[in-house]
Amino acid sequence: MRIVAALGGNALLHRGERTDADAQRTNTVRVATALAALAHDHELVVTYGNAPQLDLLTAQSTADATLTAPYPVDLLGAQTQGMIGTLLVRVLRGALPGRSVVALVTHTRVNGDDPAFEDPTEFVGPVYPERPARFLAAKHGWCMAEYRHGRRRVVAAPSPERTVEADTVRVLLETGTVVVCGGGGGVPVVCDRVTGALSAVEAVVDKDLAAARLAEEVKADFLLVLTDVPNIYAGYGTPDQRPVLDATPAELRDARYPRRTMGPKAEAAARFVENTGRLAAIGALDAAYEIVHGRSGTLVRPDLFVA
């Protein structure tokens, strides 16, 4: 079976944990342990979140007085792919002796006319007090939005249209290689309709939606969305909270899960199942093997149609 496993950003850095290299090295061992059993039996693509690492690099670049201007978000995102990719490759090779494992810096094509560019919503970088936020916005042309007790930069989050390197990923899978790619949703690019040339845009692509798109493109049998809870919950955080063990795309959308937490994961699973007729599941990283074998997580299956 061909599986695309989408790791949440907390797989490498747990909530509240410092963005130290040692912490990330330690946490990648947990990732390798969880995924190695799947890779032994199946073809595997691993995608992953990069929000903490992107925020770190954004803060460093903005504060660097030797730079004429901070690095653009697309280049910082590419840097995180290299950093996280090498960490994952090392531990996965150790957990899978004799198996080829490769990390790719991948690009995700988006539509330059996507309405998301008119309404930036995704936070990147540190929180600033009001005056520094106004200064940075004026100096760099950034959009700023309220965030807790300050303001943060926001960028567009356009919908993923295509993974530029999807064919390469598919070829590698056919040779038995474990592929690590799609970090942070991939580097967002737009394609010139005449020349085919790619141009980067200052944006971020939702990692789960990008993983769903990639899973379609490589003809995956299963999309596995891994996070820090054992399954989706209805009424999460309320006295009526209950696990959702089985759902269809329509049921996931009807539940209207929060946009900044479970919403994108539910939408990614729904899109993959709708577009392919195959299965997806959402659950905890440490239960990855159990989820694929139907013993944990929330299974997302096609809607049943009655003729």
PDB file of C-alpha atoms in Angstrom:
ATOM      1  CA  MET A   1       0.000   0.000   0.000  1.00  0.00           C
ATOM      2  CA  ARG A   2       1.192   3.534  -0.767  1.00  0.00           C
ATOM      3  CA  ILE A   3       0.793   5.899   2.191  1.00  0.00           C
ATOM      4  CA  VAL A   4       1.287   9.650   2.551  1.00  0.00           C
ATOM      5  CA  ALA A   5       1.819  10.501   6.222  1.00  0.00           C
ATOM      6  CA  ALA A   6       1.375  14.180   7.122  1.00  0.00           C
ATOM      7  CA  LEU A   7       3.116  15.090  10.373  1.00  0.00           C
ATOM      8  CA  GLY A   8       1.808  17.971  12.452  1.00  0.00           C
ATOM      9  CA  GLY A   9       4.202  20.756  13.388  1.00  0.00           C
ATOM     10  CA  ASN A  10       4.275  19.451  16.949  1.00  0.00           C
ATOM     11  CA  ALA A  11       5.935  16.217  15.797  1.00  0.00           C
ATOM     12  CA  LEU A  12       9.325  17.940  15.928  1.00  0.00           C
ATOM     13  CA  LEU A  13       8.587  20.566  18.540  1.00  0.00           C
ATOM     14  CA  HIS A  14       6.016  19.888  21.241  1.00  0.00           C
ATOM     15  CA  ARG A  15       3.715  22.644  22.442  1.00  0.00           C
ATOM     16  CA  GLY A  16       5.622  25.123  24.616  1.00  0.00           C
ATOM     17  CA  GLU A  17       8.989  23.567  23.781  1.00  0.00           C
ATOM     18  CA  ARG A  18      11.945  25.806  22.891  1.00  0.00           C
ATOM     19  CA  THR A  19      13.034  25.733  19.242  1.00  0.00           C
ATOM     20  CA  ASP A  20      16.428  24.294  20.152  1.00  0.00           C
ATOM     21  CA  ALA A  21      18.210  21.916  17.797  1.00  0.00           C
ATOM     22  CA  ASP A  22      18.621  19.293  20.538  1.00  0.00           C
ATOM     23  CA  ALA A  23      14.878  19.197  21.167  1.00  0.00           C
ATOM     24  CA  GLN A  24      14.205  18.618  17.493  1.00  0.00           C
ATOM     25  CA  ARG A  25      16.844  15.893  17.262  1.00  0.00           C
ATOM     26  CA  THR A  26      15.271  14.125  20.206  1.00  0.00           C
ATOM     27  CA  ASN A  27      11.753  14.381  18.830  1.00  0.00           C
ATOM     28  CA  THR A  28      12.710  13.010  15.420  1.00  0.00           C
ATOM     29  CA  VAL A  29      13.565   9.708  17.113  1.00  0.00           C
ATOM     30  CA  ARG A  30       9.919   9.468  18.173  1.00  0.00           C
ATOM     31  CA  VAL A  31       8.881  10.151  14.568  1.00  0.00           C
ATOM     32  CA  ALA A  32      11.144   7.407  13.233  1.00  0.00           C
ATOM     33  CA  THR A  33       9.850   4.935  15.785  1.00  0.00           C
ATOM     34  CA  ALA A  34       6.249   5.683  14.837  1.00  0.00           C
ATOM     35  CA  LEU A  35       6.780   5.494  11.077  1.00  0.00           C
ATOM     36  CA  ALA A  36       9.362   2.722  10.712  1.00  0.00           C
ATOM     37  CA  ALA A  37       6.798  -0.070  11.115  1.00  0.00           C
ATOM     38  CA  LEU A  38       4.724   1.434   8.303  1.00  0.00           C
ATOM     39  CA  ALA A  39       7.759   1.836   6.045  1.00  0.00           C
ATOM     40  CA  HIS A  40       8.691  -1.829   6.525  1.00  0.00           C
ATOM     41  CA  ASP A  41       5.385  -2.939   5.010  1.00  0.00           C
ATOM     42  CA  HIS A  42       4.355  -0.072   2.727  1.00  0.00           C
ATOM     43  CA  GLU A  43       5.569   2.611   0.324  1.00  0.00           C
ATOM     44  CA  LEU A  44       5.823   5.806   2.357  1.00  0.00           C
ATOM     45  CA  VAL A  45       5.906   9.562   1.785  1.00  0.00           C
ATOM     46  CA  VAL A  46       6.413  11.778   4.854  1.00  0.00           C
ATOM     47  CA  THR A  47       5.295  15.407   4.819  1.00  0.00           C
ATOM     48  CA  TYR A  48       5.540  17.733   7.811  1.00  0.00           C
ATOM     49  CA  GLY A  49       4.720  21.068   9.354  1.00  0.00           C
ATOM     50  CA  ASN A  50       7.298  23.814   9.789  1.00  0.00           C
ATOM     51  CA  ALA A  51       5.542  26.655  11.633  1.00  0.00           C
ATOM     52  CA  PRO A  52       7.853  26.843  14.696  1.00  0.00           C
ATOM     53  CA  GLN A  53      10.977  26.653  12.532  1.00  0.00           C
ATOM     54  CA  LEU A  54       9.638  29.229  10.072  1.00  0.00           C
ATOM     55  CA  ASP A  55       8.770  31.582  12.925  1.00  0.00           C
ATOM     56  CA  LEU A  56      12.304  31.199  14.303  1.00  0.00           C
ATOM     57  CA  LEU A  57      14.007  31.975  10.988  1.00  0.00           C
ATOM     58  CA  THR A  58      11.635  34.872  10.321  1.00  0.00           C
ATOM     59  CA  ALA A  59      12.471  36.448  13.682  1.00  0.00           C
ATOM     60  CA  GLN A  60      16.211  36.011  13.116  1.00  0.00           C
ATOM     61  CA  SER A  61      16.076  37.448   9.618  1.00  0.00           C
ATOM     62  CA  THR A  62      13.993  40.457  10.670  1.00  0.00           C
ATOM     63  CA  ALA A  63      16.358  41.223  13.560  1.00  0.00           C
ATOM     64  CA  ASP A  64      19.547  40.913  11.480  1.00  0.00           C
ATOM     65  CA  ALA A  65      20.820  44.472  11.036  1.00  0.00           C
ATOM     66  CA  THR A  66      23.378  43.373   8.419  1.00  0.00           C
ATOM     67  CA  LEU A  67      20.625  42.562   5.911  1.00  0.00           C
ATOM     68  CA  THR A  68      19.224  45.177   3.544  1.00  0.00           C
ATOM     69  CA  ALA A  69      15.834  43.494   3.996  1.00  0.00           C
ATOM     70  CA  PRO A  70      14.608  40.353   5.740  1.00  0.00           C
ATOM     71  CA  TYR A  71      14.606  37.176   3.708  1.00  0.00           C
ATOM     72  CA  PRO A  72      11.281  36.477   1.965  1.00  0.00           C
ATOM     73  CA  VAL A  73       9.007  33.834   3.444  1.00  0.00           C
ATOM     74  CA  ASP A  74       9.422  31.478   0.472  1.00  0.00           C
ATOM     75  CA  LEU A  75      13.199  31.255   0.953  1.00  0.00           C
ATOM     76  CA  LEU A  76      12.880  30.819   4.702  1.00  0.00           C
ATOM     77  CA  GLY A  77      10.391  28.029   4.084  1.00  0.00           C
ATOM     78  CA  ALA A  78      12.886  26.345   1.776  1.00  0.00           C
ATOM     79  CA  GLN A  79      15.507  26.594   4.521  1.00  0.00           C
ATOM     80  CA  THR A  80      13.214  24.795   6.936  1.00  0.00           C
ATOM     81  CA  GLN A  81      12.749  21.998   4.401  1.00  0.00           C
ATOM     82  CA  GLY A  82      16.495  21.445   4.337  1.00  0.00           C
ATOM     83  CA  MET A  83      16.844  21.582   8.116  1.00  0.00           C
ATOM     84  CA  ILE A  84      13.904  19.339   8.978  1.00  0.00           C
ATOM     85  CA  GLY A  85      14.552  17.076   6.001  1.00  0.00           C
ATOM     86  CA  THR A  86      18.061  16.192   7.125  1.00  0.00           C
ATOM     87  CA  LEU A  87      16.882  15.476  10.673  1.00  0.00           C
ATOM     88  CA  LEU A  88      14.169  13.107   9.436  1.00  0.00           C
ATOM     89  CA  VAL A  89      16.398  11.367   6.893  1.00  0.00           C
ATOM     90  CA  ARG A  90      19.048  10.592   9.511  1.00  0.00           C
ATOM     91  CA  VAL A  91      16.683   8.975  11.987  1.00  0.00           C
ATOM     92  CA  LEU A  92      14.633   7.145   9.353  1.00  0.00           C
ATOM     93  CA  ARG A  93      17.765   5.653   7.792  1.00  0.00           C
ATOM     94  CA  GLY A  94      18.808   4.498  11.242  1.00  0.00           C
ATOM     95  CA  ALA A  95      15.413   2.918  11.847  1.00  0.00           C
ATOM     96  CA  LEU A  96      15.298   1.350   8.371  1.00  0.00           C
ATOM     97  CA  PRO A  97      18.761  -0.154   7.734  1.00  0.00           C
ATOM     98  CA  GLY A  98      19.384  -0.837   4.081  1.00  0.00           C
ATOM     99  CA  ARG A  99      16.399   1.248   2.971  1.00  0.00           C
ATOM    100  CA  SER A 100      16.865   4.299   0.772  1.00  0.00           C
ATOM    101  CA  VAL A 101      15.508   7.500   2.346  1.00  0.00           C
ATOM    102  CA  VAL A 102      15.682  10.885   0.628  1.00  0.00           C
ATOM    103  CA  ALA A 103      14.560  14.418   1.454  1.00  0.00           C
ATOM    104  CA  LEU A 104      13.357  16.757  -1.282  1.00  0.00           C
ATOM    105  CA  VAL A 105      12.817  20.502  -1.300  1.00  0.00           C
ATOM    106  CA  THR A 106       9.465  20.658  -3.056  1.00  0.00           C
ATOM    107  CA  HIS A 107       7.420  23.469  -4.575  1.00  0.00           C
ATOM    108  CA  THR A 108       3.656  23.850  -4.616  1.00  0.00           C
ATOM    109  CA  ARG A 109       2.041  25.652  -7.512  1.00  0.00           C
ATOM    110  CA  VAL A 110      -0.707  28.089  -6.567  1.00  0.00           C
ATOM    111  CA  ASN A 111      -2.931  30.441  -8.537  1.00  0.00           C
ATOM    112  CA  GLY A 112      -1.697  34.022  -8.562  1.00  0.00           C
ATOM    113  CA  ASP A 113      -5.333  35.139  -8.680  1.00  0.00           C
ATOM    114  CA  ASP A 114      -6.299  33.131  -5.613  1.00  0.00           C
ATOM    115  CA  PRO A 115      -8.556  35.322  -3.413  1.00  0.00           C
ATOM    116  CA  ALA A 116      -6.315  34.468  -0.458  1.00  0.00           C
ATOM    117  CA  PHE A 117      -3.816  37.063  -1.689  1.00  0.00           C
ATOM    118  CA  GLU A 118      -6.403  39.764  -1.047  1.00  0.00           C
ATOM    119  CA  ASP A 119      -7.043  38.534   2.499  1.00  0.00           C
ATOM    120  CA  PRO A 120      -3.838  37.431   4.277  1.00  0.00           C
ATOM    121  CA  THR A 121      -4.673  35.292   7.320  1.00  0.00           C
ATOM    122  CA  GLU A 122      -1.660  33.132   8.200  1.00  0.00           C
ATOM    123  CA  PHE A 123       0.603  34.314  11.006  1.00  0.00           C
ATOM    124  CA  VAL A 124       4.379  34.141  10.554  1.00  0.00           C
ATOM    125  CA  GLY A 125       7.170  35.348  12.789  1.00  0.00           C
ATOM    126  CA  PRO A 126       7.187  36.812  16.286  1.00  0.00           C
ATOM    127  CA  VAL A 127       4.664  38.943  18.146  1.00  0.00           C
ATOM    128  CA  TYR A 128       5.492  42.667  18.190  1.00  0.00           C
ATOM    129  CA  PRO A 129       4.237  45.538  20.340  1.00  0.00           C
ATOM    130  CA  GLU A 130       2.125  48.110  18.514  1.00  0.00           C
ATOM    131  CA  ARG A 131       4.843  50.643  17.629  1.00  0.00           C
ATOM    132  CA  PRO A 132       7.436  48.176  16.241  1.00  0.00           C
ATOM    133  CA  ALA A 133       4.645  46.429  14.331  1.00  0.00           C
ATOM    134  CA  ARG A 134       3.602  49.700  12.678  1.00  0.00           C
ATOM    135  CA  PHE A 135       7.243  50.491  11.853  1.00  0.00           C
ATOM    136  CA  LEU A 136       7.869  47.087  10.217  1.00  0.00           C
ATOM    137  CA  ALA A 137       4.606  47.252   8.290  1.00  0.00           C
ATOM    138  CA  ALA A 138       5.525  50.654   6.853  1.00  0.00           C
ATOM    139  CA  LYS A 139       9.146  49.735   6.135  1.00  0.00           C
ATOM    140  CA  HIS A 140       8.552  46.375   4.438  1.00  0.00           C
ATOM    141  CA  GLY A 141       4.968  46.688   3.231  1.00  0.00           C
ATOM    142  CA  TRP A 142       3.841  43.873   5.527  1.00  0.00           C
ATOM    143  CA  CYS A 143       0.302  43.217   6.670  1.00  0.00           C
ATOM    144  CA  MET A 144      -0.042  43.000  10.436  1.00  0.00           C
ATOM    145  CA  ALA A 145      -2.921  41.600  12.493  1.00  0.00           C
ATOM    146  CA  GLU A 146      -3.776  41.449  16.171  1.00  0.00           C
ATOM    147  CA  TYR A 147      -2.406  38.429  17.981  1.00  0.00           C
ATOM    148  CA  ARG A 148      -2.953  37.984  21.707  1.00  0.00           C
ATOM    149  CA  HIS A 149      -1.147  40.935  23.359  1.00  0.00           C
ATOM    150  CA  GLY A 150       0.466  42.356  20.247  1.00  0.00           C
ATOM    151  CA  ARG A 151       0.580  42.096  16.474  1.00  0.00           C
ATOM    152  CA  ARG A 152       2.062  39.589  14.026  1.00  0.00           C
ATOM    153  CA  ARG A 153       2.721  39.572  10.333  1.00  0.00           C
ATOM    154  CA  VAL A 154       0.125  37.766   8.204  1.00  0.00           C
ATOM    155  CA  VAL A 155       0.622  36.354   4.715  1.00  0.00           C
ATOM    156  CA  ALA A 156      -1.698  34.711   2.207  1.00  0.00           C
ATOM    157  CA  ALA A 157      -2.519  31.001   2.320  1.00  0.00           C
ATOM    158  CA  PRO A 158      -3.515  30.114  -1.260  1.00  0.00           C
ATOM    159  CA  SER A 159      -4.939  26.701  -2.102  1.00  0.00           C
ATOM    160  CA  PRO A 160      -2.460  24.134  -3.476  1.00  0.00           C
ATOM    161  CA  GLU A 161      -2.981  23.329  -7.155  1.00  0.00           C
ATOM    162  CA  ARG A 162      -0.066  21.023  -7.937  1.00  0.00           C
ATOM    163  CA  THR A 163       3.136  19.645  -6.447  1.00  0.00           C
ATOM    164  CA  VAL A 164       5.831  20.538  -8.967  1.00  0.00           C
ATOM    165  CA  GLU A 165       7.999  17.522  -8.050  1.00  0.00           C
ATOM    166  CA  ALA A 166       5.138  14.972  -7.838  1.00  0.00           C
ATOM    167  CA  ASP A 167       6.497  12.907 -10.752  1.00  0.00           C
ATOM    168  CA  THR A 168       9.894  12.684  -9.057  1.00  0.00           C
ATOM    169  CA  VAL A 169       8.293  11.544  -5.821  1.00  0.00           C
ATOM    170  CA  ARG A 170       6.356   8.863  -7.696  1.00  0.00           C
ATOM    171  CA  VAL A 171       9.513   7.541  -9.408  1.00  0.00           C
ATOM    172  CA  LEU A 172      11.352   7.358  -6.090  1.00  0.00           C
ATOM    173  CA  LEU A 173       8.490   5.452  -4.484  1.00  0.00           C
ATOM    174  CA  GLU A 174       8.574   2.913  -7.297  1.00  0.00           C
ATOM    175  CA  THR A 175      12.221   2.184  -6.431  1.00  0.00           C
ATOM    176  CA  GLY A 176      11.348   1.509  -2.785  1.00  0.00           C
ATOM    177  CA  THR A 177      12.631   4.851  -1.494  1.00  0.00           C
ATOM    178  CA  VAL A 178      11.044   6.523   1.526  1.00  0.00           C
ATOM    179  CA  VAL A 179      10.483  10.141   0.493  1.00  0.00           C
ATOM    180  CA  VAL A 180      10.493  13.090   2.908  1.00  0.00           C
ATOM    181  CA  CYS A 181       9.039  16.168   1.211  1.00  0.00           C
ATOM    182  CA  GLY A 182       6.310  18.797   1.200  1.00  0.00           C
ATOM    183  CA  GLY A 183       7.642  20.564   4.273  1.00  0.00           C
ATOM    184  CA  GLY A 184       5.356  23.349   5.434  1.00  0.00           C
ATOM    185  CA  GLY A 185       3.127  22.740   2.412  1.00  0.00           C
ATOM    186  CA  GLY A 186       6.016  23.258  -0.012  1.00  0.00           C
ATOM    187  CA  VAL A 187       7.496  26.484  -1.361  1.00  0.00           C
ATOM    188  CA  PRO A 188       4.565  28.337  -2.989  1.00  0.00           C
ATOM    189  CA  VAL A 189       5.149  29.316  -6.609  1.00  0.00           C
ATOM    190  CA  VAL A 190       3.098  30.638  -9.507  1.00  0.00           C
ATOM    191  CA  CYS A 191       3.577  29.424 -13.073  1.00  0.00           C
ATOM    192  CA  ASP A 192       3.825  31.713 -16.095  1.00  0.00           C
ATOM    193  CA  ARG A 193       1.102  30.580 -18.512  1.00  0.00           C
ATOM    194  CA  VAL A 194       3.290  31.301 -21.548  1.00  0.00           C
ATOM    195  CA  THR A 195       6.828  30.274 -20.568  1.00  0.00           C
ATOM    196  CA  GLY A 196       6.098  27.873 -17.733  1.00  0.00           C
ATOM    197  CA  ALA A 197       8.632  29.707 -15.563  1.00  0.00           C
ATOM    198  CA  LEU A 198       8.081  29.521 -11.819  1.00  0.00           C
ATOM    199  CA  SER A 199       8.088  32.572  -9.559  1.00  0.00           C
ATOM    200  CA  ALA A 200       7.957  32.423  -5.789  1.00  0.00           C
ATOM    201  CA  VAL A 201       5.319  34.285  -3.794  1.00  0.00           C
ATOM    202  CA  GLU A 202       5.421  35.434  -0.182  1.00  0.00           C
ATOM    203  CA  ALA A 203       2.800  33.081   1.156  1.00  0.00           C
ATOM    204  CA  VAL A 204       2.384  29.771   2.943  1.00  0.00           C
ATOM    205  CA  VAL A 205       0.390  26.747   1.837  1.00  0.00           C
ATOM    206  CA  ASP A 206      -1.507  24.725   4.413  1.00  0.00           C
ATOM    207  CA  LYS A 207       0.584  21.606   4.993  1.00  0.00           C
ATOM    208  CA  ASP A 208      -2.374  19.241   5.322  1.00  0.00           C
ATOM    209  CA  LEU A 209      -4.100  20.442   2.158  1.00  0.00           C
ATOM    210  CA  ALA A 210      -0.780  20.194   0.300  1.00  0.00           C
ATOM    211  CA  ALA A 211      -0.312  16.643   1.608  1.00  0.00           C
ATOM    212  CA  ALA A 212      -3.777  15.716   0.335  1.00  0.00           C
ATOM    213  CA  ARG A 213      -2.939  17.128  -3.099  1.00  0.00           C
ATOM    214  CA  LEU A 214       0.371  15.238  -3.191  1.00  0.00           C
ATOM    215  CA  ALA A 215      -1.360  12.027  -2.097  1.00  0.00           C
ATOM    216  CA  GLU A 216      -3.698  12.344  -5.081  1.00  0.00           C
ATOM    217  CA  GLU A 217      -0.830  13.040  -7.472  1.00  0.00           C
ATOM    218  CA  VAL A 218       1.276  10.037  -6.412  1.00  0.00           C
ATOM    219  CA  LYS A 219      -1.837   7.810  -6.407  1.00  0.00           C
ATOM    220  CA  ALA A 220      -1.590   7.015  -2.709  1.00  0.00           C
ATOM    221  CA  ASP A 221      -3.929   4.416  -1.254  1.00  0.00           C
ATOM    222  CA  PHE A 222      -4.128   6.078   2.148  1.00  0.00           C
ATOM    223  CA  LEU A 223      -3.698   9.588   3.551  1.00  0.00           C
ATOM    224  CA  LEU A 224      -2.605   9.524   7.178  1.00  0.00           C
ATOM    225  CA  VAL A 225      -2.877  12.865   8.997  1.00  0.00           C
ATOM    226  CA  LEU A 226      -0.944  12.679  12.259  1.00  0.00           C
ATOM    227  CA  THR A 227      -1.364  15.083  15.161  1.00  0.00           C
ATOM    228  CA  ASP A 228      -1.274  15.147  18.986  1.00  0.00           C
ATOM    229  CA  VAL A 229      -4.763  13.783  19.705  1.00  0.00           C
ATOM    230  CA  PRO A 230      -5.915  10.171  19.219  1.00  0.00           C
ATOM    231  CA  ASN A 231      -8.827  11.121  16.962  1.00  0.00           C
ATOM    232  CA  ILE A 232     -11.218  13.896  16.040  1.00  0.00           C
ATOM    233  CA  TYR A 233     -13.562  14.941  18.843  1.00  0.00           C
ATOM    234  CA  ALA A 234     -17.047  16.324  18.510  1.00  0.00           C
ATOM    235  CA  GLY A 235     -17.584  19.102  21.033  1.00  0.00           C
ATOM    236  CA  TYR A 236     -13.870  19.277  21.786  1.00  0.00           C
ATOM    237  CA  GLY A 237     -13.130  20.916  25.137  1.00  0.00           C
ATOM    238  CA  THR A 238     -16.747  20.788  26.308  1.00  0.00           C
ATOM    239  CA  PRO A 239     -18.513  18.459  28.754  1.00  0.00           C
ATOM    240  CA  ASP A 240     -20.142  16.795  25.737  1.00  0.00           C
ATOM    241  CA  GLN A 241     -16.819  15.922  24.076  1.00  0.00           C
ATOM    242  CA  ARG A 242     -16.897  12.540  22.351  1.00  0.00           C
ATOM    243  CA  PRO A 243     -14.572  10.750  19.912  1.00  0.00           C
ATOM    244  CA  VAL A 244     -15.477  10.561  16.253  1.00  0.00           C
ATOM    245  CA  LEU A 245     -14.211   7.181  15.064  1.00  0.00           C
ATOM    246  CA  ASP A 246     -15.749   7.111  11.590  1.00  0.00           C
ATOM    247  CA  ALA A 247     -16.870   9.893   9.269  1.00  0.00           C
ATOM    248  CA  THR A 248     -17.558  10.804   5.666  1.00  0.00           C
ATOM    249  CA  PRO A 249     -16.347  14.001   3.959  1.00  0.00           C
ATOM    250  CA  ALA A 250     -19.837  15.496   4.219  1.00  0.00           C
ATOM    251  CA  GLU A 251     -19.998  14.750   7.948  1.00  0.00           C
ATOM    252  CA  LEU A 252     -16.582  16.326   8.529  1.00  0.00           C
ATOM    253  CA  ARG A 253     -17.599  19.516   6.762  1.00  0.00           C
ATOM    254  CA  ASP A 254     -20.952  19.672   8.537  1.00  0.00           C
ATOM    255  CA  ALA A 255     -19.117  19.604  11.880  1.00  0.00           C
ATOM    256  CA  ARG A 256     -17.256  22.862  11.055  1.00  0.00           C
ATOM    257  CA  TYR A 257     -14.055  22.176  12.966  1.00  0.00           C
ATOM    258  CA  PRO A 258     -11.964  25.254  13.932  1.00  0.00           C
ATOM    259  CA  ARG A 259      -9.872  26.734  11.122  1.00  0.00           C
ATOM    260  CA  ARG A 260      -6.661  26.970  13.134  1.00  0.00           C
ATOM    261  CA  THR A 261      -6.764  23.496  14.683  1.00  0.00           C
ATOM    262  CA  MET A 262      -8.643  20.492  13.314  1.00  0.00           C
ATOM    263  CA  GLY A 263     -10.348  22.250  10.394  1.00  0.00           C
ATOM    264  CA  PRO A 264      -7.555  21.944   7.781  1.00  0.00           C
ATOM    265  CA  LYS A 265      -6.886  18.328   8.749  1.00  0.00           C
ATOM    266  CA  ALA A 266     -10.554  17.439   8.340  1.00  0.00           C
ATOM    267  CA  GLU A 267     -10.731  19.291   5.013  1.00  0.00           C
ATOM    268  CA  ALA A 268      -7.569  17.583   3.730  1.00  0.00           C
ATOM    269  CA  ALA A 269      -8.941  14.146   4.561  1.00  0.00           C
ATOM    270  CA  ALA A 270     -12.291  15.046   2.998  1.00  0.00           C
ATOM    271  CA  ARG A 271     -10.707  16.269  -0.251  1.00  0.00           C
ATOM    272  CA  PHE A 272      -8.529  13.185  -0.643  1.00  0.00           C
ATOM    273  CA  VAL A 273     -11.386  10.768  -0.024  1.00  0.00           C
ATOM    274  CA  GLU A 274     -13.784  12.661  -2.300  1.00  0.00           C
ATOM    275  CA  ASN A 275     -11.295  12.969  -5.152  1.00  0.00           C
ATOM    276  CA  THR A 276      -9.940   9.417  -5.036  1.00  0.00           C
ATOM    277  CA  GLY A 277     -12.557   7.186  -3.412  1.00  0.00           C
ATOM    278  CA  ARG A 278      -9.806   5.896  -1.118  1.00  0.00           C
ATOM    279  CA  LEU A 279      -9.354   6.154   2.650  1.00  0.00           C
ATOM    280  CA  ALA A 280      -7.884   8.737   4.996  1.00  0.00           C
ATOM    281  CA  ALA A 281      -7.489   8.838   8.751  1.00  0.00           C
ATOM    282  CA  ILE A 282      -6.625  11.360  11.449  1.00  0.00           C
ATOM    283  CA  GLY A 283      -4.954  10.401  14.710  1.00  0.00           C
ATOM    284  CA  ALA A 284      -1.939  10.443  17.000  1.00  0.00           C
ATOM    285  CA  LEU A 285       1.616  10.099  15.721  1.00  0.00           C
ATOM    286  CA  ASP A 286       2.513   7.306  18.137  1.00  0.00           C
ATOM    287  CA  ALA A 287      -0.461   5.255  16.911  1.00  0.00           C
ATOM    288  CA  ALA A 288       0.384   5.547  13.197  1.00  0.00           C
ATOM    289  CA  TYR A 289       0.619   1.786  12.637  1.00  0.00           C
ATOM    290  CA  GLU A 290      -2.568   1.130  14.595  1.00  0.00           C
ATOM    291  CA  ILE A 291      -4.457   3.811  12.655  1.00  0.00           C
ATOM    292  CA  VAL A 292      -3.585   2.324   9.269  1.00  0.00           C
ATOM    293  CA  HIS A 293      -4.765  -1.070  10.515  1.00  0.00           C
ATOM    294  CA  GLY A 294      -8.080   0.280  11.777  1.00  0.00           C
ATOM    295  CA  ARG A 295      -7.401   0.102  15.499  1.00  0.00           C
ATOM    296  CA  SER A 296      -7.118   3.809  16.306  1.00  0.00           C
ATOM    297  CA  GLY A 297      -7.878   7.273  14.960  1.00  0.00           C
ATOM    298  CA  THR A 298     -10.766   8.675  12.958  1.00  0.00           C
ATOM    299  CA  LEU A 299     -11.335   6.830   9.691  1.00  0.00           C
ATOM    300  CA  VAL A 300     -12.612   8.956   6.808  1.00  0.00           C
ATOM    301  CA  ARG A 301     -14.381   6.921   4.119  1.00  0.00           C
ATOM    302  CA  PRO A 302     -16.327   7.787   0.964  1.00  0.00           C
ATOM    303  CA  ASP A 303     -19.928   8.912   1.259  1.00  0.00           C
ATOM    304  CA  LEU A 304     -22.390   6.124   0.572  1.00  0.00           C
ATOM    305  CA  PHE A 305     -24.729   6.789  -2.292  1.00  0.00           C
ATOM    306  CA  VAL A 306     -28.026   4.963  -2.631  1.00  0.00           C
ATOM    307  CA  ALA A 307     -29.163   4.439  -6.219  1.00  0.00           C
TER     308      ALA A 307
END
